mmCIF file of C-alpha atoms in Angstrom:
data_model
loop_
_atom_site.group_PDB
_atom_site.id
_atom_site.type_symbol
_atom_site.label_atom_id
_atom_site.label_comp_id
_atom_site.label_asym_id
_atom_site.label_seq_id
_atom_site.Cartn_x
_atom_site.Cartn_y
_atom_site.Cartn_z
ATOM 1 C CA MET A 980 -150.690 40.494 -96.629
ATOM 2 C CA ALA A 981 -154.101 40.440 -96.617
ATOM 3 C CA ALA A 982 -153.836 43.039 -93.455
ATOM 4 C CA GLY A 983 -151.934 45.341 -95.625
ATOM 5 C CA SER A 984 -154.243 45.261 -97.788
ATOM 6 C CA TRP A 985 -157.820 45.640 -95.385
ATOM 7 C CA LEU A 986 -155.179 49.032 -94.359
ATOM 8 C CA ALA A 987 -154.515 50.012 -97.640
ATOM 9 C CA SER A 988 -158.172 50.010 -98.845
ATOM 10 C CA LEU A 989 -159.176 52.684 -96.112
ATOM 11 C CA CYS A 990 -156.657 55.464 -97.499
ATOM 12 C CA SER A 991 -156.196 54.035 -101.680
ATOM 13 C CA GLY A 992 -159.354 56.144 -102.220
ATOM 14 C CA PHE A 993 -157.688 59.932 -100.779
ATOM 15 C CA VAL A 994 -154.073 59.056 -102.382
ATOM 16 C CA SER A 995 -155.943 58.618 -106.111
ATOM 17 C CA ASP A 996 -158.455 61.253 -105.280
ATOM 18 C CA ALA A 997 -155.801 63.633 -104.367
ATOM 19 C CA PHE A 998 -153.191 62.592 -106.551
ATOM 20 C CA GLY A 999 -154.592 60.645 -108.971
ATOM 21 C CA ARG A 1000 -155.957 56.901 -111.215
ATOM 22 C CA LYS A 1001 -152.217 56.708 -112.498
ATOM 23 C CA LYS A 1002 -150.436 57.966 -109.985
ATOM 24 C CA ALA A 1003 -152.129 55.675 -107.048
ATOM 25 C CA ILE A 1004 -151.477 52.608 -108.902
ATOM 26 C CA MET A 1005 -147.238 53.767 -110.024
ATOM 27 C CA LEU A 1006 -147.141 53.738 -106.155
ATOM 28 C CA GLY A 1007 -148.663 50.444 -105.440
ATOM 29 C CA ALA A 1008 -146.539 49.320 -108.074
ATOM 30 C CA LEU A 1009 -142.705 50.097 -106.139
ATOM 31 C CA ILE A 1010 -145.081 48.787 -102.665
ATOM 32 C CA TRP A 1011 -145.069 45.604 -104.181
ATOM 33 C CA VAL A 1012 -140.966 45.494 -105.844
ATOM 34 C CA VAL A 1013 -139.899 46.852 -102.198
ATOM 35 C CA GLY A 1014 -142.009 44.526 -99.963
ATOM 36 C CA CYS A 1015 -140.448 41.221 -102.727
ATOM 37 C CA ILE A 1016 -137.757 42.884 -102.310
ATOM 38 C CA ILE A 1017 -138.028 42.057 -98.605
ATOM 39 C CA VAL A 1018 -139.324 38.447 -98.514
ATOM 40 C CA SER A 1019 -136.895 37.246 -101.232
ATOM 41 C CA ALA A 1020 -134.088 38.248 -99.189
ATOM 42 C CA SER A 1021 -135.936 37.696 -95.592
ATOM 43 C CA GLN A 1022 -133.805 35.762 -93.064
ATOM 44 C CA ASN A 1023 -136.496 34.388 -90.537
ATOM 45 C CA ILE A 1024 -139.899 34.882 -89.832
ATOM 46 C CA ALA A 1025 -140.833 38.646 -88.514
ATOM 47 C CA MET A 1026 -139.008 39.958 -91.622
ATOM 48 C CA LEU A 1027 -140.959 37.622 -94.625
ATOM 49 C CA ILE A 1028 -144.659 38.963 -92.238
ATOM 50 C CA VAL A 1029 -143.444 42.797 -92.633
ATOM 51 C CA GLY A 1030 -142.612 42.337 -96.461
ATOM 52 C CA ARG A 1031 -145.710 40.246 -97.400
ATOM 53 C CA ILE A 1032 -147.880 43.015 -95.430
ATOM 54 C CA ILE A 1033 -146.084 45.694 -97.309
ATOM 55 C CA ASN A 1034 -147.004 43.317 -100.562
ATOM 56 C CA GLY A 1035 -150.975 43.942 -99.079
ATOM 57 C CA PHE A 1036 -150.527 48.240 -99.013
ATOM 58 C CA CYS A 1037 -150.721 47.464 -103.300
ATOM 59 C CA VAL A 1038 -153.442 44.590 -103.325
ATOM 60 C CA GLY A 1039 -155.200 46.815 -101.162
ATOM 61 C CA ILE A 1040 -154.252 50.491 -103.828
ATOM 62 C CA CYS A 1041 -154.086 48.613 -106.747
ATOM 63 C CA SER A 1042 -157.379 46.396 -106.814
ATOM 64 C CA ALA A 1043 -158.962 49.509 -105.530
ATOM 65 C CA GLN A 1044 -158.003 52.008 -108.160
ATOM 66 C CA VAL A 1045 -158.047 48.979 -111.294
ATOM 67 C CA PRO A 1046 -161.471 48.761 -111.716
ATOM 68 C CA VAL A 1047 -162.370 52.456 -110.637
ATOM 69 C CA TYR A 1048 -159.532 53.649 -113.434
ATOM 70 C CA ILE A 1049 -160.103 51.055 -116.001
ATOM 71 C CA SER A 1050 -164.200 51.844 -115.923
ATOM 72 C CA GLU A 1051 -163.594 55.505 -116.550
ATOM 73 C CA LEU A 1052 -161.974 55.072 -119.440
ATOM 74 C CA ALA A 1053 -163.356 52.012 -121.311
ATOM 75 C CA PRO A 1054 -166.402 53.767 -123.936
ATOM 76 C CA PRO A 1055 -170.075 52.350 -121.957
ATOM 77 C CA THR A 1056 -170.413 49.698 -124.594
ATOM 78 C CA LYS A 1057 -167.240 47.760 -123.043
ATOM 79 C CA ARG A 1058 -167.105 49.477 -119.791
ATOM 80 C CA GLY A 1059 -167.887 45.225 -118.516
ATOM 81 C CA ARG A 1060 -165.767 43.360 -121.010
ATOM 82 C CA LEU A 1061 -162.332 45.657 -119.714
ATOM 83 C CA VAL A 1062 -162.456 46.357 -116.857
ATOM 84 C CA GLY A 1063 -163.694 41.848 -116.477
ATOM 85 C CA ALA A 1064 -160.869 41.501 -118.433
ATOM 86 C CA GLN A 1065 -158.769 42.597 -114.518
ATOM 87 C CA GLN A 1066 -159.757 39.533 -113.371
ATOM 88 C CA TRP A 1067 -158.415 37.479 -116.770
ATOM 89 C CA ALA A 1068 -155.334 39.299 -115.430
ATOM 90 C CA ILE A 1069 -155.083 38.009 -112.163
ATOM 91 C CA THR A 1070 -156.083 33.947 -113.408
ATOM 92 C CA TRP A 1071 -152.600 34.630 -116.047
ATOM 93 C CA GLY A 1072 -150.551 35.875 -112.793
ATOM 94 C CA ILE A 1073 -151.524 32.210 -110.843
ATOM 95 C CA LEU A 1074 -150.951 30.572 -113.594
ATOM 96 C CA ILE A 1075 -148.042 30.991 -114.266
ATOM 97 C CA MET A 1076 -146.525 31.762 -110.891
ATOM 98 C CA PHE A 1077 -147.726 28.113 -109.351
ATOM 99 C CA TYR A 1078 -145.896 26.666 -112.485
ATOM 100 C CA ILE A 1079 -142.313 28.842 -111.553
ATOM 101 C CA SER A 1080 -143.219 27.570 -107.777
ATOM 102 C CA TYR A 1081 -143.349 24.412 -109.223
ATOM 103 C CA GLY A 1082 -140.316 24.001 -111.101
ATOM 104 C CA CYS A 1083 -137.593 26.023 -108.219
ATOM 105 C CA SER A 1084 -139.132 23.195 -105.842
ATOM 106 C CA SER A 1085 -137.273 21.582 -106.806
ATOM 107 C CA LEU A 1086 -134.142 23.706 -106.172
ATOM 108 C CA LYS A 1087 -131.851 22.827 -103.137
ATOM 109 C CA GLY A 1088 -131.579 25.368 -99.835
ATOM 110 C CA SER A 1089 -133.513 28.831 -99.580
ATOM 111 C CA ALA A 1090 -133.454 29.829 -103.607
ATOM 112 C CA ALA A 1091 -136.470 27.196 -104.131
ATOM 113 C CA PHE A 1092 -138.654 30.566 -102.112
ATOM 114 C CA ARG A 1093 -136.195 32.839 -103.319
ATOM 115 C CA ILE A 1094 -136.603 32.902 -106.691
ATOM 116 C CA PRO A 1095 -139.697 32.669 -106.874
ATOM 117 C CA TRP A 1096 -141.142 35.968 -104.843
ATOM 118 C CA ALA A 1097 -138.402 37.826 -106.566
ATOM 119 C CA LEU A 1098 -139.672 36.936 -109.824
ATOM 120 C CA GLN A 1099 -142.752 38.832 -108.730
ATOM 121 C CA MET A 1100 -140.974 42.678 -109.392
ATOM 122 C CA ILE A 1101 -141.296 41.733 -113.013
ATOM 123 C CA PRO A 1102 -145.112 42.547 -112.972
ATOM 124 C CA ALA A 1103 -144.379 45.278 -111.288
ATOM 125 C CA ILE A 1104 -141.972 47.285 -112.656
ATOM 126 C CA ILE A 1105 -144.090 47.034 -115.747
ATOM 127 C CA LEU A 1106 -146.966 47.996 -114.639
ATOM 128 C CA PHE A 1107 -144.796 51.162 -113.242
ATOM 129 C CA PHE A 1108 -143.324 51.885 -116.407
ATOM 130 C CA GLY A 1109 -145.899 51.039 -118.456
ATOM 131 C CA MET A 1110 -148.709 53.370 -116.144
ATOM 132 C CA MET A 1111 -146.490 56.185 -117.449
ATOM 133 C CA VAL A 1112 -147.712 56.505 -121.438
ATOM 134 C CA LEU A 1113 -150.939 55.503 -120.279
ATOM 135 C CA PRO A 1114 -153.449 58.521 -120.115
ATOM 136 C CA GLU A 1115 -155.163 59.969 -116.825
ATOM 137 C CA SER A 1116 -158.654 59.543 -115.988
ATOM 138 C CA PRO A 1117 -160.265 61.850 -117.277
ATOM 139 C CA ARG A 1118 -162.838 61.591 -114.402
ATOM 140 C CA TRP A 1119 -160.434 63.407 -111.701
ATOM 141 C CA LEU A 1120 -158.595 65.018 -114.930
ATOM 142 C CA ALA A 1121 -161.970 67.147 -114.470
ATOM 143 C CA SER A 1122 -162.522 67.384 -111.467
ATOM 144 C CA LYS A 1123 -159.324 69.213 -111.093
ATOM 145 C CA ASP A 1124 -160.421 71.468 -113.492
ATOM 146 C CA ARG A 1125 -157.818 69.979 -116.151
ATOM 147 C CA TRP A 1126 -160.633 70.363 -119.322
ATOM 148 C CA GLU A 1127 -158.280 70.906 -121.525
ATOM 149 C CA GLU A 1128 -156.581 67.477 -120.579
ATOM 150 C CA CYS A 1129 -160.136 66.072 -119.793
ATOM 151 C CA GLU A 1130 -161.233 66.659 -123.738
ATOM 152 C CA ARG A 1131 -157.865 66.115 -124.905
ATOM 153 C CA VAL A 1132 -158.073 62.247 -123.225
ATOM 154 C CA LEU A 1133 -161.375 61.499 -124.496
ATOM 155 C CA ILE A 1134 -160.822 62.494 -128.301
ATOM 156 C CA LEU A 1135 -157.387 59.769 -127.460
ATOM 157 C CA VAL A 1136 -159.722 56.978 -126.304
ATOM 158 C CA HIS A 1137 -162.894 57.373 -127.146
ATOM 159 C CA GLY A 1138 -162.311 59.788 -130.643
ATOM 160 C CA HIS A 1139 -159.723 58.054 -131.963
ATOM 161 C CA GLY A 1140 -158.351 61.057 -132.553
ATOM 162 C CA ASP A 1141 -161.563 62.974 -133.603
ATOM 163 C CA PRO A 1142 -162.056 65.822 -132.335
ATOM 164 C CA ASN A 1143 -165.543 65.452 -133.577
ATOM 165 C CA SER A 1144 -166.895 61.537 -132.287
ATOM 166 C CA PRO A 1145 -170.100 62.107 -130.962
ATOM 167 C CA TRP A 1146 -168.591 60.150 -128.150
ATOM 168 C CA VAL A 1147 -166.689 62.465 -127.415
ATOM 169 C CA ALA A 1148 -169.379 65.138 -126.540
ATOM 170 C CA ARG A 1149 -171.022 62.396 -125.059
ATOM 171 C CA GLU A 1150 -169.193 61.162 -122.778
ATOM 172 C CA PHE A 1151 -167.446 64.904 -121.674
ATOM 173 C CA ARG A 1152 -171.554 66.392 -120.881
ATOM 174 C CA GLU A 1153 -171.782 63.382 -119.131
ATOM 175 C CA ILE A 1154 -168.965 63.914 -116.695
ATOM 176 C CA LYS A 1155 -169.496 67.665 -116.479
ATOM 177 C CA GLU A 1156 -173.001 66.371 -115.060
ATOM 178 C CA TRP A 1157 -171.356 64.112 -113.017
ATOM 179 C CA LEU A 1158 -168.927 67.037 -111.683
ATOM 180 C CA GLU A 1159 -171.881 69.656 -110.653
ATOM 181 C CA ILE A 1160 -173.056 66.901 -109.371
ATOM 182 C CA GLU A 1161 -170.663 65.833 -107.179
ATOM 183 C CA ARG A 1162 -169.604 69.556 -106.135
ATOM 184 C CA GLN A 1163 -173.416 70.210 -105.382
ATOM 185 C CA SER A 1164 -173.778 67.305 -102.812
ATOM 186 C CA LYS A 1165 -172.310 67.404 -99.508
ATOM 187 C CA GLN A 1166 -168.194 66.362 -98.471
ATOM 188 C CA ILE A 1167 -168.432 62.896 -98.278
ATOM 189 C CA SER A 1168 -167.312 60.742 -95.546
ATOM 190 C CA TYR A 1169 -166.829 57.156 -94.921
ATOM 191 C CA LEU A 1170 -169.371 57.874 -92.453
ATOM 192 C CA THR A 1171 -171.696 59.330 -95.144
ATOM 193 C CA LEU A 1172 -171.496 55.444 -97.476
ATOM 194 C CA PHE A 1173 -173.307 53.884 -94.884
ATOM 195 C CA THR A 1174 -176.293 57.077 -94.774
ATOM 196 C CA PRO A 1175 -179.258 56.247 -96.209
ATOM 197 C CA ARG A 1176 -179.063 57.557 -99.166
ATOM 198 C CA TYR A 1177 -175.614 55.519 -99.512
ATOM 199 C CA ILE A 1178 -175.937 51.818 -97.516
ATOM 200 C CA ASN A 1179 -177.258 49.775 -100.622
ATOM 201 C CA ARG A 1180 -175.144 50.537 -102.895
ATOM 202 C CA THR A 1181 -172.762 50.179 -100.265
ATOM 203 C CA HIS A 1182 -173.963 47.437 -98.774
ATOM 204 C CA ILE A 1183 -174.192 46.131 -102.340
ATOM 205 C CA GLY A 1184 -170.686 47.038 -103.255
ATOM 206 C CA LEU A 1185 -168.983 45.972 -100.277
ATOM 207 C CA PHE A 1186 -170.907 42.156 -100.501
ATOM 208 C CA THR A 1187 -170.131 41.281 -103.846
ATOM 209 C CA GLN A 1188 -166.431 41.035 -102.826
ATOM 210 C CA ILE A 1189 -167.263 39.959 -99.567
ATOM 211 C CA TRP A 1190 -169.075 37.153 -101.645
ATOM 212 C CA SER A 1191 -167.003 35.993 -103.619
ATOM 213 C CA GLN A 1192 -164.291 35.555 -101.605
ATOM 214 C CA LEU A 1193 -166.194 33.164 -99.194
ATOM 215 C CA THR A 1194 -167.766 31.543 -102.419
ATOM 216 C CA GLY A 1195 -164.817 29.150 -101.539
ATOM 217 C CA MET A 1196 -162.305 30.213 -104.581
ATOM 218 C CA ASN A 1197 -159.319 31.164 -102.980
ATOM 219 C CA VAL A 1198 -159.798 28.673 -100.921
ATOM 220 C CA MET A 1199 -160.338 25.367 -102.910
ATOM 221 C CA MET A 1200 -157.764 27.185 -104.821
ATOM 222 C CA TYR A 1201 -155.355 27.195 -102.072
ATOM 223 C CA TYR A 1202 -155.829 23.768 -100.530
ATOM 224 C CA ILE A 1203 -156.593 21.974 -103.944
ATOM 225 C CA THR A 1204 -153.754 19.434 -102.517
ATOM 226 C CA TYR A 1205 -155.293 18.672 -99.823
ATOM 227 C CA VAL A 1206 -158.519 17.398 -101.819
ATOM 228 C CA PHE A 1207 -156.925 15.929 -104.637
ATOM 229 C CA THR A 1208 -154.020 14.607 -102.227
ATOM 230 C CA MET A 1209 -158.327 12.351 -100.242
ATOM 231 C CA ALA A 1210 -159.000 11.599 -103.647
ATOM 232 C CA GLY A 1211 -155.745 9.195 -103.906
ATOM 233 C CA LEU A 1212 -153.608 11.581 -105.690
ATOM 234 C CA THR A 1213 -149.939 11.265 -105.010
ATOM 235 C CA GLY A 1214 -146.265 13.383 -106.149
ATOM 236 C CA SER A 1215 -146.080 14.859 -109.303
ATOM 237 C CA THR A 1216 -149.224 13.857 -110.625
ATOM 238 C CA LEU A 1217 -150.775 15.734 -107.525
ATOM 239 C CA LEU A 1218 -149.543 18.731 -108.747
ATOM 240 C CA LEU A 1219 -149.274 18.301 -111.547
ATOM 241 C CA SER A 1220 -153.545 17.483 -111.745
ATOM 242 C CA SER A 1221 -153.752 20.701 -108.837
ATOM 243 C CA SER A 1222 -152.037 22.531 -112.240
ATOM 244 C CA ILE A 1223 -155.290 21.489 -114.154
ATOM 245 C CA GLN A 1224 -157.648 24.221 -112.271
ATOM 246 C CA TYR A 1225 -155.527 27.194 -112.742
ATOM 247 C CA VAL A 1226 -155.577 26.838 -116.915
ATOM 248 C CA ILE A 1227 -159.455 26.333 -116.833
ATOM 249 C CA ASN A 1228 -159.307 29.788 -114.897
ATOM 250 C CA VAL A 1229 -158.279 31.063 -117.348
ATOM 251 C CA ALA A 1230 -160.137 29.481 -120.345
ATOM 252 C CA MET A 1231 -163.009 29.896 -118.915
ATOM 253 C CA THR A 1232 -162.431 34.366 -117.383
ATOM 254 C CA VAL A 1233 -162.324 34.205 -121.610
ATOM 255 C CA PRO A 1234 -166.386 34.089 -121.823
ATOM 256 C CA ALA A 1235 -167.386 36.835 -119.783
ATOM 257 C CA LEU A 1236 -164.987 38.918 -121.432
ATOM 258 C CA ILE A 1237 -167.673 37.944 -124.854
ATOM 259 C CA TRP A 1238 -171.000 37.960 -122.915
ATOM 260 C CA ILE A 1239 -171.062 40.095 -120.219
ATOM 261 C CA ASP A 1240 -172.654 43.416 -121.353
ATOM 262 C CA ARG A 1241 -174.487 41.999 -123.327
ATOM 263 C CA VAL A 1242 -176.143 38.947 -120.196
ATOM 264 C CA GLY A 1243 -175.992 41.678 -117.567
ATOM 265 C CA ARG A 1244 -174.527 41.182 -113.971
ATOM 266 C CA ARG A 1245 -176.240 39.966 -112.332
ATOM 267 C CA PRO A 1246 -177.895 36.977 -114.085
ATOM 268 C CA THR A 1247 -174.266 35.451 -114.410
ATOM 269 C CA LEU A 1248 -174.033 35.763 -110.637
ATOM 270 C CA LEU A 1249 -177.278 33.787 -109.885
ATOM 271 C CA ALA A 1250 -175.977 30.897 -111.905
ATOM 272 C CA GLY A 1251 -172.326 31.162 -110.766
ATOM 273 C CA SER A 1252 -174.083 30.898 -107.431
ATOM 274 C CA ILE A 1253 -176.290 27.537 -108.077
ATOM 275 C CA LEU A 1254 -173.725 25.581 -110.752
ATOM 276 C CA MET A 1255 -170.982 26.183 -107.463
ATOM 277 C CA ALA A 1256 -172.940 25.116 -104.471
ATOM 278 C CA THR A 1257 -173.628 22.433 -106.491
ATOM 279 C CA TRP A 1258 -170.806 21.334 -107.211
ATOM 280 C CA LEU A 1259 -170.015 21.329 -103.377
ATOM 281 C CA PHE A 1260 -172.371 20.289 -102.447
ATOM 282 C CA VAL A 1261 -171.922 16.838 -104.359
ATOM 283 C CA ASN A 1262 -168.106 17.044 -103.028
ATOM 284 C CA ALA A 1263 -169.383 17.054 -100.005
ATOM 285 C CA ALA A 1264 -172.468 14.165 -100.265
ATOM 286 C CA VAL A 1265 -169.701 11.683 -102.315
ATOM 287 C CA LEU A 1266 -166.162 12.748 -99.468
ATOM 288 C CA GLY A 1267 -169.012 12.617 -96.610
ATOM 289 C CA ALA A 1268 -170.932 9.024 -98.112
ATOM 290 C CA LYS A 1269 -168.190 7.117 -99.896
ATOM 291 C CA GLY A 1270 -165.014 9.536 -97.628
ATOM 292 C CA VAL A 1271 -162.819 6.391 -94.999
ATOM 293 C CA ALA A 1272 -161.564 8.313 -92.395
ATOM 294 C CA VAL A 1273 -157.693 7.700 -91.977
ATOM 295 C CA PRO A 1274 -155.809 8.173 -89.038
ATOM 296 C CA GLY A 1275 -153.559 10.511 -89.030
ATOM 297 C CA GLY A 1276 -154.916 11.570 -92.529
ATOM 298 C CA VAL A 1277 -153.572 10.500 -95.813
ATOM 299 C CA GLY A 1278 -149.790 9.895 -96.451
ATOM 300 C CA GLY A 1279 -149.099 11.857 -92.471
ATOM 301 C CA ILE A 1280 -151.446 14.651 -93.631
ATOM 302 C CA LYS A 1281 -153.509 15.458 -90.610
ATOM 303 C CA GLU A 1282 -155.048 18.037 -93.225
ATOM 304 C CA ALA A 1283 -156.439 15.350 -95.490
ATOM 305 C CA LYS A 1284 -158.513 13.328 -93.395
ATOM 306 C CA VAL A 1285 -160.487 11.068 -95.366
ATOM 307 C CA GLN A 1286 -160.129 9.062 -98.998
ATOM 308 C CA VAL A 1287 -161.635 8.083 -101.442
ATOM 309 C CA THR A 1288 -161.100 5.273 -104.005
ATOM 310 C CA GLY A 1289 -162.241 4.538 -107.944
ATOM 311 C CA ALA A 1290 -165.968 6.510 -109.431
ATOM 312 C CA ALA A 1291 -166.493 8.840 -105.974
ATOM 313 C CA SER A 1292 -162.403 9.573 -106.643
ATOM 314 C CA LYS A 1293 -163.087 10.860 -110.611
ATOM 315 C CA ALA A 1294 -165.634 12.597 -109.050
ATOM 316 C CA VAL A 1295 -164.218 14.387 -106.307
ATOM 317 C CA ILE A 1296 -162.151 15.436 -109.201
ATOM 318 C CA ALA A 1297 -164.814 16.433 -111.524
ATOM 319 C CA CYS A 1298 -166.102 18.691 -109.308
ATOM 320 C CA SER A 1299 -163.815 20.484 -108.837
ATOM 321 C CA TYR A 1300 -162.519 21.504 -111.319
ATOM 322 C CA LEU A 1301 -166.830 21.931 -112.477
ATOM 323 C CA PHE A 1302 -166.634 24.842 -109.477
ATOM 324 C CA VAL A 1303 -163.367 26.260 -110.872
ATOM 325 C CA ALA A 1304 -165.344 26.715 -113.938
ATOM 326 C CA SER A 1305 -168.088 28.076 -113.096
ATOM 327 C CA TYR A 1306 -165.867 30.529 -110.742
ATOM 328 C CA ALA A 1307 -164.323 31.375 -113.763
ATOM 329 C CA PRO A 1308 -167.215 32.865 -116.156
ATOM 330 C CA THR A 1309 -169.623 34.172 -113.282
ATOM 331 C CA TRP A 1310 -168.265 35.776 -109.971
ATOM 332 C CA GLY A 1311 -164.660 36.220 -110.492
ATOM 333 C CA PRO A 1312 -164.978 39.027 -113.500
ATOM 334 C CA VAL A 1313 -168.237 40.936 -112.281
ATOM 335 C CA SER A 1314 -167.690 41.533 -108.637
ATOM 336 C CA TRP A 1315 -164.671 43.554 -110.255
ATOM 337 C CA ILE A 1316 -166.819 44.572 -113.075
ATOM 338 C CA TYR A 1317 -170.025 45.879 -110.926
ATOM 339 C CA PRO A 1318 -169.244 47.239 -107.950
ATOM 340 C CA PRO A 1319 -167.500 51.140 -109.367
ATOM 341 C CA GLU A 1320 -170.982 50.664 -111.659
ATOM 342 C CA LEU A 1321 -172.707 51.522 -108.226
ATOM 343 C CA GLY A 1322 -171.554 54.977 -107.936
ATOM 344 C CA SER A 1323 -172.224 56.306 -111.532
#
């Protein structure tokens, strides 16, 4: 899926600029449905891989365009909160799919994996039809010289139906100024982003997302069962304890939606980095100092190479939860909020 996501992200900007933010996101939703049909009906590994690559195309398009769409529609005073809500929606999706997969794990045969993958189509279908009733980005409309439609969207979104709202006039003026600057500048390509004028913003935008992945959050989410196995948990207790981190992820994203527009992006990222590094260091220290090597792995799981018990076990579990609780209100939402703002 990562391969498909990378490929689609390279062309998602062209699709969005040509056809609009709405249509790009709707296209992504359709692609996701196709991918889910293939993986849920897969008869062999090759078919499964093809389906996941197609799913990745959707991720590449929507991950790039949804934050842009939200930021171009949102009022400036609420932009961070609304773009951050995307991350909150992602955490809900992860939580729900975990419990669906957990519930289906007791099913016999291929239904145990086909049903969860098939159910993934439902949010994409809702997104596709939901986008039909949402307005197009006013900035994209302006870039196509559709000024009347642009103004109508601004009146709807920023003026709440009042054409005399000062917010409408302000946004309309800012869009005009932005468009004039865009048209006066040379045609921008991917190579332009690496010229001296843009390299700093390009670097920050790219590495905000790169470091969000390199914090280890996805590793912690995917492989937490191995960590908890080393901490002595087994069976249903292991799976249910692992699910707590998904609940924490949902709950701890909420504070960011409240404070992010007041505290700022940079302080939030710095605080998250320090806290996450602390919990990872403690976990590594406990596993290194108190862990006992288990030949063949704990419970026959070769990835779980050491085992801790007693207080050390509780410390590993607690620090794993605290790591997620530190990521959720900091790097989680801010890695989506910050990059779209760099071009404005």
